[in-house]
Amino acid sequence: MKNNLDRLNCASFEVRDYECDLQGIVNNAVYQNYLEHARHQFIKSRGLDFSEITKQGIQLVLIKAELEYKRSLQSGDHFYVQTRIERTSKLKLTFYQKVYRTRDEQLMLNAIMTVTSTTKEGRPIVFEQADLLLDNRA
């Protein structure tokens, strides 16, 4: 993998036929699913579980998504999502994600995904365990 990345920072996938549109490429909206799953895997790799965080009354809510499409994945392509995270404020975390096609290490997508923490009722709350996610090993 590119730059000898720590495997914990990557989630591997294969494009399924039904994820493609009439042009034979992955529909733009499907990338959001890939990115979300990779974020959940990243959280799990740091010893936390998204479901358990939610059960503790903390909602990690996506508030901003910036996706820069470079190239298109096609059915059967194997690819991986590299994820790293930074705290951007007391309540916000930013996930920096890149999608690479495995066979040629081609960058397919850059994403900057900003998440905030709230209560179930939508009130801001500090996610204290976020420090476990900030151990940047990549």
GROMACS .gro file of C-alpha atoms in nm:
model
  138
    1MET     CA    1   0.000   0.000   0.000
    2LYS     CA    2   0.102   0.357  -0.065
    3ASN     CA    3   0.360   0.504   0.175
    4ASN     CA    4   0.378   0.185   0.387
    5LEU     CA    5   0.047   0.270   0.552
    6ASP     CA    6  -0.048   0.109   0.879
    7ARG     CA    7  -0.310  -0.155   0.787
    8LEU     CA    8  -0.530  -0.026   1.071
    9ASN     CA    9  -0.577   0.296   0.873
   10CYS     CA   10  -0.709   0.118   0.563
   11ALA     CA   11  -1.030  -0.063   0.478
   12SER     CA   12  -1.038  -0.283   0.165
   13PHE     CA   13  -1.336  -0.324  -0.067
   14GLU     CA   14  -1.446  -0.463  -0.403
   15VAL     CA   15  -1.694  -0.280  -0.625
   16ARG     CA   16  -2.019  -0.474  -0.669
   17ASP     CA   17  -2.218  -0.463  -0.994
   18TYR     CA   18  -2.523  -0.299  -0.840
   19GLU     CA   19  -2.314  -0.005  -0.719
   20CYS     CA   20  -2.256   0.107  -1.078
   21ASP     CA   21  -2.474   0.336  -1.284
   22LEU     CA   22  -2.567   0.316  -1.654
   23GLN     CA   23  -2.222   0.448  -1.746
   24GLY     CA   24  -2.064   0.140  -1.585
   25ILE     CA   25  -1.894   0.338  -1.309
   26VAL     CA   26  -1.960   0.358  -0.936
   27ASN     CA   27  -2.244   0.600  -0.869
   28ASN     CA   28  -2.116   0.911  -0.694
   29ALA     CA   29  -2.340   0.860  -0.390
   30VAL     CA   30  -2.202   0.510  -0.327
   31TYR     CA   31  -1.864   0.655  -0.232
   32GLN     CA   32  -2.027   0.802   0.079
   33ASN     CA   33  -2.112   0.446   0.190
   34TYR     CA   34  -1.752   0.334   0.135
   35LEU     CA   35  -1.621   0.631   0.331
   36GLU     CA   36  -1.863   0.579   0.620
   37HIS     CA   37  -1.776   0.212   0.650
   38ALA     CA   38  -1.404   0.300   0.646
   39ARG     CA   39  -1.459   0.557   0.924
   40HIS     CA   40  -1.637   0.296   1.135
   41GLN     CA   41  -1.353   0.048   1.072
   42PHE     CA   42  -1.101   0.316   1.167
   43ILE     CA   43  -1.287   0.383   1.494
   44LYS     CA   44  -1.295   0.009   1.565
   45SER     CA   45  -0.921  -0.021   1.492
   46ARG     CA   46  -0.863   0.227   1.774
   47GLY     CA   47  -1.051   0.012   2.025
   48LEU     CA   48  -1.386   0.190   2.007
   49ASP     CA   49  -1.716   0.079   1.858
   50PHE     CA   50  -1.951   0.318   1.680
   51SER     CA   51  -2.258   0.133   1.809
   52GLU     CA   52  -2.131   0.144   2.169
   53ILE     CA   53  -2.053   0.515   2.140
   54THR     CA   54  -2.413   0.571   2.033
   55LYS     CA   55  -2.546   0.359   2.321
   56GLN     CA   56  -2.349   0.586   2.559
   57GLY     CA   57  -2.561   0.876   2.437
   58ILE     CA   58  -2.308   1.031   2.201
   59GLN     CA   59  -2.412   1.089   1.843
   60LEU     CA   60  -2.124   1.134   1.598
   61VAL     CA   61  -2.297   1.329   1.322
   62LEU     CA   62  -2.156   1.411   0.980
   63ILE     CA   63  -2.197   1.787   0.930
   64LYS     CA   64  -1.982   1.848   0.623
   65ALA     CA   65  -1.871   1.630   0.333
   66GLU     CA   66  -1.618   1.743   0.075
   67LEU     CA   67  -1.557   1.489  -0.199
   68GLU     CA   68  -1.315   1.544  -0.485
   69TYR     CA   69  -1.361   1.275  -0.749
   70LYS     CA   70  -1.039   1.206  -0.943
   71ARG     CA   71  -1.126   0.895  -1.142
   72SER     CA   72  -1.406   0.638  -1.151
   73LEU     CA   73  -1.411   0.291  -1.001
   74GLN     CA   74  -1.577   0.016  -1.207
   75SER     CA   75  -1.739  -0.316  -1.128
   76GLY     CA   76  -1.492  -0.567  -0.989
   77ASP     CA   77  -1.228  -0.309  -0.899
   78HIS     CA   78  -1.053  -0.374  -0.571
   79PHE     CA   79  -0.975  -0.063  -0.373
   80TYR     CA   80  -0.896   0.064  -0.027
   81VAL     CA   81  -0.979   0.369   0.177
   82GLN     CA   82  -0.703   0.535   0.378
   83THR     CA   83  -0.832   0.725   0.681
   84ARG     CA   84  -0.672   0.964   0.926
   85ILE     CA   85  -0.831   1.203   1.174
   86GLU     CA   86  -0.767   1.539   1.337
   87ARG     CA   87  -0.952   1.732   1.604
   88THR     CA   88  -1.057   2.066   1.452
   89SER     CA   89  -1.234   2.204   1.759
   90LYS     CA   90  -1.357   2.091   2.099
   91LEU     CA   91  -1.665   1.939   1.934
   92LYS     CA   92  -1.547   1.862   1.580
   93LEU     CA   93  -1.336   1.588   1.429
   94THR     CA   94  -1.223   1.586   1.068
   95PHE     CA   95  -1.161   1.262   0.882
   96TYR     CA   96  -0.925   1.287   0.586
   97GLN     CA   97  -0.990   0.996   0.352
   98LYS     CA   98  -0.842   0.883   0.022
   99VAL     CA   99  -0.969   0.607  -0.204
  100TYR     CA  100  -0.704   0.415  -0.401
  101ARG     CA  101  -0.757   0.149  -0.668
  102THR     CA  102  -0.545  -0.145  -0.553
  103ARG     CA  103  -0.411  -0.276  -0.885
  104ASP     CA  104  -0.226   0.044  -0.976
  105GLU     CA  105  -0.238   0.252  -0.655
  106GLN     CA  106  -0.431   0.517  -0.851
  107LEU     CA  107  -0.592   0.788  -0.638
  108MET     CA  108  -0.965   0.781  -0.713
  109LEU     CA  109  -1.109   1.021  -0.455
  110ASN     CA  110  -1.008   1.270  -0.184
  111ALA     CA  111  -1.256   1.335   0.096
  112ILE     CA  112  -1.270   1.563   0.396
  113MET     CA  113  -1.550   1.460   0.629
  114THR     CA  114  -1.631   1.671   0.936
  115VAL     CA  115  -1.813   1.515   1.229
  116THR     CA  116  -1.947   1.672   1.547
  117SER     CA  117  -2.068   1.514   1.870
  118THR     CA  118  -2.416   1.572   2.008
  119THR     CA  119  -2.661   1.420   2.249
  120LYS     CA  120  -2.958   1.224   2.116
  121GLU     CA  121  -3.156   1.546   2.138
  122GLY     CA  122  -2.900   1.729   1.923
  123ARG     CA  123  -2.727   1.932   2.192
  124PRO     CA  124  -2.347   1.967   2.160
  125ILE     CA  125  -2.144   1.735   2.384
  126VAL     CA  126  -1.771   1.672   2.411
  127PHE     CA  127  -1.671   1.324   2.294
  128GLU     CA  128  -1.401   1.254   2.552
  129GLN     CA  129  -1.292   0.926   2.395
  130ALA     CA  130  -1.192   1.109   2.075
  131ASP     CA  131  -0.836   1.121   2.207
  132LEU     CA  132  -0.813   0.746   2.138
  133LEU     CA  133  -0.875   0.820   1.771
  134LEU     CA  134  -0.612   1.093   1.747
  135ASP     CA  135  -0.311   0.865   1.778
  136ASN     CA  136  -0.203   0.925   1.417
  137ARG     CA  137   0.012   0.631   1.315
  138ALA     CA  138   0.013   0.689   0.939
   0.00000   0.00000   0.00000
